[in-house]
Coordinates of C-alpha atoms and ligand atoms in Angstrom, one line a residue:
M9 CA -3.5 -53.1 15.6
S10 CA -1.6 -54.6 12.8
K11 CA 1.4 -53.7 10.9
K12 CA -0.5 -53.5 7.7
T13 CA -3.3 -51.3 9.1
I14 CA -0.8 -48.4 10.8
F15 CA 1.2 -48.7 7.3
A16 CA -2.3 -47.7 5.6
V17 CA -3.4 -45.2 8.1
V18 CA 0.4 -43.7 7.8
A19 CA -0.1 -43.9 3.8
G20 CA -3.3 -42.2 3.9
A21 CA -2.4 -39.7 6.3
L22 CA 0.6 -39.1 4.1
V23 CA -1.5 -38.7 0.8
L24 CA -4.0 -36.6 3.0
I25 CA -1.1 -33.8 3.7
V26 CA 0.3 -34.2 -0.2
G27 CA -2.8 -33.3 -1.1
F28 CA -3.7 -30.5 1.1
L29 CA 0.0 -29.0 0.4
A30 CA -0.8 -29.3 -3.6
L31 CA -4.3 -27.6 -3.5
N32 CA -2.4 -24.8 -1.5
I33 CA 0.5 -24.4 -4.4
E34 CA -2.7 -24.4 -6.7
A35 CA -4.4 -21.5 -4.8
E36 CA -1.3 -19.7 -4.8
T37 CA -0.6 -19.8 -8.2
E38 CA -4.2 -18.4 -9.3
K39 CA -4.2 -15.8 -7.0
R40 CA -3.9 -12.5 -9.7
N41 CA -0.8 -11.2 -10.9
T42 CA -1.9 -7.9 -12.0
A43 CA 1.7 -7.3 -14.1
N44 CA 1.2 -10.7 -15.6
V45 CA -0.3 -10.8 -19.5
V46 CA -3.8 -10.5 -19.3
S47 CA -5.4 -14.1 -20.7
L48 CA -7.8 -14.2 -23.1
N49 CA -9.2 -17.5 -21.7
P50 CA -11.7 -17.1 -19.0
K51 CA -10.9 -19.9 -16.9
D52 CA -7.0 -18.3 -17.0
A53 CA -6.4 -16.1 -13.1
N54 CA -5.0 -13.7 -15.3
S55 CA -8.5 -13.5 -17.4
Y56 CA -9.8 -10.0 -19.0
R57 CA -12.5 -11.3 -16.7
S58 CA -11.2 -11.2 -13.4
F59 CA -10.2 -7.6 -14.1
A60 CA -12.8 -4.7 -11.8
P61 CA -16.0 -3.4 -14.3
I62 CA -16.1 0.2 -14.8
L63 CA -17.3 1.9 -12.0
E64 CA -20.7 2.9 -11.9
K65 CA -20.4 6.3 -11.3
T66 CA -17.3 6.5 -14.4
K67 CA -20.4 5.2 -17.0
A68 CA -22.9 8.2 -15.6
R69 CA -20.9 10.5 -17.4
I70 CA -19.6 9.3 -20.7
P71 CA -21.5 11.3 -22.9
Q72 CA -24.1 9.9 -25.8
L73 CA -22.5 9.8 -29.5
D74 CA -24.5 10.4 -32.1
P75 CA -25.3 7.4 -34.1
V76 CA -24.7 9.2 -37.6
T77 CA -21.1 11.7 -36.9
Q78 CA -19.9 9.0 -33.9
L79 CA -19.2 12.1 -32.5
Y80 CA -20.6 14.4 -29.6
V81 CA -20.5 18.1 -29.6
E82 CA -21.5 19.9 -26.9
E83 CA -21.3 23.9 -26.4
V84 CA -19.6 23.6 -22.8
K85 CA -19.3 27.5 -21.7
P86 CA -20.8 30.2 -24.3
N87 CA -18.8 30.2 -27.6
L88 CA -16.3 27.2 -26.5
F89 CA -17.1 23.8 -28.2
Y90 CA -16.0 20.5 -26.7
V91 CA -15.5 17.5 -29.5
T92 CA -14.8 14.1 -28.8
D93 CA -15.3 10.6 -30.5
G94 CA -14.9 8.7 -27.3
I95 CA -11.3 8.0 -27.4
Y96 CA -10.0 11.4 -28.3
Q97 CA -10.7 15.0 -27.2
S98 CA -10.4 18.7 -29.4
A99 CA -11.9 22.0 -29.0
F100 CA -12.8 25.3 -31.1
L101 CA -14.1 28.5 -30.0
K102 CA -16.6 31.0 -31.9
T103 CA -15.1 34.3 -31.3
G104 CA -17.1 36.6 -33.4
A105 CA -14.2 37.4 -35.6
G106 CA -13.2 33.3 -36.4
V107 CA -12.7 30.6 -35.0
I108 CA -9.6 28.8 -33.0
V109 CA -9.4 25.0 -33.1
F110 CA -8.0 23.1 -30.5
D111 CA -6.0 20.0 -32.0
A112 CA -6.9 17.7 -34.2
P113 CA -6.6 14.5 -33.7
P114 CA -6.8 12.4 -36.4
S115 CA -9.8 9.9 -35.6
F116 CA -12.2 12.4 -36.8
A117 CA -10.3 15.6 -37.4
A118 CA -12.1 15.3 -41.4
K119 CA -15.2 15.7 -40.1
L120 CA -14.1 18.9 -38.1
P121 CA -14.4 21.5 -40.5
E122 CA -18.5 20.7 -40.9
I123 CA -19.2 20.6 -37.4
I124 CA -17.5 24.1 -37.0
K125 CA -19.1 25.4 -39.9
Q126 CA -22.9 23.9 -38.6
R127 CA -22.0 25.6 -34.9
A128 CA -20.3 28.9 -36.6
P129 CA -21.8 29.1 -39.9
N130 CA -21.0 32.6 -40.3
E131 CA -17.0 32.7 -39.4
A132 CA -14.4 31.2 -40.4
I133 CA -11.6 29.3 -39.3
K134 CA -8.1 31.4 -38.1
Y135 CA -6.6 29.2 -35.8
L136 CA -5.0 26.2 -34.9
V137 CA -3.2 25.4 -31.4
Y138 CA -1.5 22.5 -30.8
S139 CA -1.2 21.3 -27.0
H140 CA 2.0 19.4 -28.4
G141 CA 3.4 17.7 -31.5
H142 CA 2.3 13.7 -31.2
A143 CA 0.5 12.8 -33.9
D144 CA -2.8 11.1 -32.4
H145 CA -3.7 14.5 -31.5
V146 CA -2.5 16.2 -34.4
G147 CA -1.8 14.3 -36.9
G148 CA -5.2 15.5 -38.4
A149 CA -4.4 18.8 -39.2
S150 CA -4.4 18.3 -42.3
A151 CA -7.9 18.9 -42.5
F152 CA -7.2 22.0 -42.4
S153 CA -5.0 22.9 -45.0
D154 CA -7.1 24.7 -47.7
I155 CA -7.8 27.2 -45.5
Q156 CA -6.1 30.3 -46.5
G157 CA -4.5 32.3 -43.9
L158 CA -5.0 29.8 -41.3
Q159 CA -2.3 30.5 -38.8
V160 CA -0.9 27.2 -37.3
V161 CA 0.3 27.8 -33.6
A162 CA 2.9 25.8 -31.3
P163 CA 6.2 26.5 -29.6
L164 CA 9.1 26.3 -31.7
K165 CA 10.8 22.9 -30.1
V166 CA 7.2 21.7 -31.6
A167 CA 7.8 22.9 -34.6
E168 CA 11.3 21.5 -34.4
S169 CA 10.4 18.2 -34.1
I170 CA 7.5 18.4 -36.9
K171 CA 9.5 19.4 -39.1
E172 CA 11.7 17.0 -39.0
E173 CA 9.3 14.2 -38.4
G174 CA 7.9 15.0 -42.0
N175 CA 4.4 13.5 -40.8
P176 CA 2.0 14.7 -43.7
G177 CA -1.3 15.2 -41.3
I178 CA 0.5 17.4 -39.9
L179 CA 0.7 21.1 -40.6
P180 CA 3.8 23.3 -40.3
P181 CA 3.4 25.9 -37.5
T182 CA 3.4 29.2 -38.6
K183 CA 3.6 31.2 -35.5
T184 CA 6.3 29.7 -33.0
F185 CA 7.0 30.7 -29.5
Q186 CA 9.5 29.9 -26.6
D187 CA 8.1 30.3 -23.0
Q188 CA 4.8 31.9 -23.6
H189 CA 1.9 33.1 -26.1
K190 CA -0.9 35.4 -25.5
F191 CA -3.2 35.8 -28.6
S192 CA -6.8 37.6 -29.1
L193 CA -9.7 37.4 -31.3
G194 CA -12.6 39.0 -31.8
G195 CA -14.0 39.6 -27.6
E196 CA -11.9 36.3 -27.0
K197 CA -8.6 35.9 -25.2
V198 CA -6.2 32.6 -25.6
E199 CA -3.3 32.3 -23.0
L200 CA -0.1 29.1 -23.8
K201 CA 2.5 28.5 -21.9
S202 CA 5.2 25.8 -22.5
A203 CA 5.6 23.1 -19.8
A204 CA 6.9 19.1 -19.6
F205 CA 4.7 17.6 -18.3
H206 CA 4.4 14.4 -21.1
S207 CA 6.1 14.8 -24.2
E208 CA 9.6 14.6 -25.4
D209 CA 10.2 18.0 -26.2
V210 CA 7.5 20.5 -24.9
D211 CA 3.6 21.2 -23.9
V212 CA 1.0 23.7 -23.6
F213 CA -1.1 24.8 -21.1
I214 CA -3.6 26.0 -23.2
Y215 CA -6.0 28.5 -21.4
V216 CA -8.9 30.4 -22.5
P217 CA -9.6 32.6 -19.4
K218 CA -13.1 34.0 -20.3
Q219 CA -14.3 30.9 -19.9
K220 CA -12.3 29.2 -17.0
F221 CA -11.0 26.9 -19.3
I222 CA -8.0 24.8 -19.3
M223 CA -6.5 22.5 -21.7
A224 CA -3.5 20.1 -20.6
V225 CA -3.0 17.1 -22.5
D226 CA -2.5 13.1 -21.8
T227 CA -2.4 14.0 -18.3
I228 CA -4.7 13.3 -16.0
T229 CA -7.9 10.5 -17.5
P230 CA -11.1 11.6 -15.8
G231 CA -12.9 9.1 -14.3
E232 CA -10.3 6.7 -14.4
A233 CA -6.9 6.1 -12.9
P234 CA -3.9 7.4 -15.4
F235 CA -3.4 5.8 -18.5
M236 CA -0.4 3.7 -18.4
D237 CA 3.0 5.2 -17.4
F238 CA 0.7 7.9 -16.3
G239 CA 0.1 9.2 -19.8
V240 CA 3.1 8.1 -21.3
T241 CA 5.2 11.1 -19.6
A242 CA 8.6 11.3 -21.2
D243 CA 9.1 12.9 -17.7
I244 CA 7.7 11.7 -14.2
G245 CA 9.0 13.8 -12.3
E246 CA 7.4 17.0 -13.8
Y247 CA 4.1 15.2 -14.5
I248 CA 3.8 15.3 -10.7
K249 CA 5.1 19.4 -10.7
F250 CA 2.2 19.0 -13.0
F251 CA -1.0 19.1 -10.5
D252 CA 0.1 21.9 -8.4
E253 CA 1.1 23.8 -11.9
V254 CA -2.5 24.1 -13.6
L255 CA -4.2 24.2 -9.8
L256 CA -3.1 27.6 -10.5
Y257 CA -5.5 28.4 -13.2
D258 CA -8.6 29.7 -12.2
F259 CA -10.6 27.2 -14.4
D260 CA -13.5 24.7 -13.9
I261 CA -13.2 22.6 -16.8
I262 CA -9.9 20.6 -18.2
L263 CA -9.7 19.1 -21.8
S264 CA -7.2 16.2 -21.2
G265 CA -7.5 14.8 -24.6
H266 CA -8.5 11.3 -23.2
V267 CA -12.0 9.5 -22.6
S268 CA -14.9 11.0 -23.5
I269 CA -15.7 12.6 -19.9
L270 CA -14.7 16.2 -19.8
G271 CA -12.3 17.0 -16.8
N272 CA -13.3 19.2 -14.1
R273 CA -11.2 20.8 -11.1
E274 CA -12.1 18.1 -8.7
D275 CA -10.9 15.5 -11.6
V276 CA -6.8 17.0 -10.8
V277 CA -7.2 17.3 -7.0
E278 CA -8.4 13.5 -7.5
A279 CA -5.7 12.3 -10.2
R280 CA -3.7 14.3 -7.9
E281 CA -4.1 12.5 -4.7
Y282 CA -4.3 9.0 -6.7
V283 CA -0.2 10.3 -8.5
F284 CA 1.0 11.8 -4.6
D285 CA -0.5 8.3 -3.1
V286 CA 1.9 6.0 -5.9
R287 CA 4.5 8.3 -4.9
D288 CA 4.3 8.2 -1.4
T289 CA 3.4 4.6 -0.8
I290 CA 6.8 3.7 -3.2
L291 CA 9.2 6.5 -1.4
K292 CA 8.1 3.8 2.1
A293 CA 9.0 1.2 0.4
M294 CA 12.4 2.0 -1.6
P295 CA 14.5 2.2 1.6
T296 CA 14.2 -1.7 1.6
F297 CA 15.3 -2.2 -2.0
L298 CA 18.9 -3.2 -1.9
E299 CA 18.3 -5.2 0.6
R300 CA 15.3 -7.1 -1.4
F301 CA 18.2 -7.2 -4.3
G302 CA 20.8 -8.9 -2.0
T303 CA 18.6 -11.2 -0.6
V304 CA 17.0 -12.5 -3.7
F305 CA 20.8 -12.4 -5.4
E306 CA 21.5 -14.9 -2.5
T307 CA 18.6 -17.1 -3.5
F308 CA 19.9 -17.3 -6.9
E309 CA 23.6 -17.9 -5.4
Y310 CA 24.7 -14.6 -7.2
T311 CA 24.4 -15.8 -10.7
N312 CA 22.3 -13.8 -12.0
D313 CA 22.5 -9.8 -11.0
N314 CA 20.5 -8.4 -13.6
L315 CA 17.7 -11.0 -12.4
A316 CA 18.0 -10.4 -9.1
Y317 CA 17.4 -6.7 -10.0
R318 CA 14.4 -7.2 -11.5
S319 CA 12.9 -9.6 -8.9
A320 CA 13.5 -6.3 -6.5
I321 CA 11.5 -4.5 -8.4
E322 CA 9.1 -7.0 -8.9
S323 CA 8.4 -7.0 -5.7
V324 CA 8.0 -3.6 -4.7
R325 CA 5.7 -3.0 -7.5
G326 CA 3.3 -6.0 -6.6
E327 CA 3.4 -4.7 -2.7
C328 CA 2.7 -0.9 -4.0
S329 CA 0.0 -1.7 -6.6
A330 CA -2.3 -4.0 -4.3
E331 CA -2.3 -1.2 -1.8
I332 CA -3.0 0.9 -5.0
I333 CA -5.8 -1.1 -6.3
D334 CA -7.1 -1.4 -2.7
R335 CA -7.5 2.0 -2.0
W336 CA -8.4 3.1 -4.8
K337 CA -10.9 0.5 -6.5
D338 CA -14.0 2.5 -5.9
R339 CA -12.7 5.7 -6.6
L340 CA -11.7 5.6 -10.0
S341 CA -12.0 2.9 -12.3
V342 CA -9.5 0.7 -14.0
V343 CA -6.6 1.3 -11.4
D344 CA -6.1 -2.7 -11.5
V345 CA -5.0 -2.5 -15.5
W346 CA -2.7 0.7 -14.3
A347 CA -1.8 0.1 -10.9
D348 CA 1.3 -1.6 -11.5
S349 CA 2.2 0.2 -14.6
H350 CA 2.3 3.3 -12.3
C351 CA 4.2 1.7 -9.1
E352 CA 7.3 0.4 -11.4
K353 CA 7.4 3.9 -12.9
M354 CA 7.8 5.3 -9.9
I355 CA 10.1 2.6 -8.4
L356 CA 12.3 3.8 -12.1
Y357 CA 12.4 7.2 -11.2
Y358 CA 12.7 6.9 -7.5
I359 CA 15.8 4.3 -8.0
M360 CA 17.3 7.8 -9.9
H361 CA 16.2 10.8 -8.0
Ligands
LIG402 ZN1 0.9 12.3 -26.5

């Protein structure tokens, strides 16, 4: 073989090796990272198309909205009506002596008085109960502002926040309570209990014992993994406790405020399993957290500790969400949309607890 030929063979081999490496790097960068921004370009690795479709079993539970009202209304238990616009939820109870309404989301509250009149033609609306003070669930209360003698019920702390914030859509509570409050109307009983699973002030377990119905808003999303940051909870420790607290009640329907699917006891049990799986996955990884931080900080030549901290969080988060997506993708919808957020929320909690 001439020197020229040897040179050509070596050069050819080098080109192949470099090409192979380049391809490998490309394949590596094309792996989707769910924490990245969702790309609107279908050709990108992080394209919206790379996320899993909604599971068929979730789709099968979605009720059809009425084409005229754009609402779904169902008497889910005797005298107890469930209302949704596909995104938000509310309910009302006919008692024979007046109607009790639970939450008034601004997205459809204006339609509620008419819906209630159709289903309870001879009963006045007597009570409006707030699940918590957030405007997206009670900001449509002003639809009931012309009802004489309407009692608006909420915890004292919620009433104080409502007064401070001054949202004109939210009627100020007329009946407040500290820890618990029970009341009856007609043949029906309602039991309210303060909790702290979601909002920055107080949440309420709204329980209607006869119908085995409970309301705990912004907790689970039936058929789906919980929303971002576990329903944007203000306190992940209290959110974790929520599941055992709610399961102490004798209920078979849970209204959790979002999506159009009304939840049941199995949905709570499944969501509990999901949340505890995220927690246990993070608890398993946390003992290596400082070591990961040290390793990347060294790689960054000790120049940027904040960046090293972020990188350590990202490495735990990435491992956690990959495991969670793998274990839950066939059980709950949108796991790949929110798993990163759930893992990160849990990391931050366990850095501090
Ligand atoms: Zn809320």
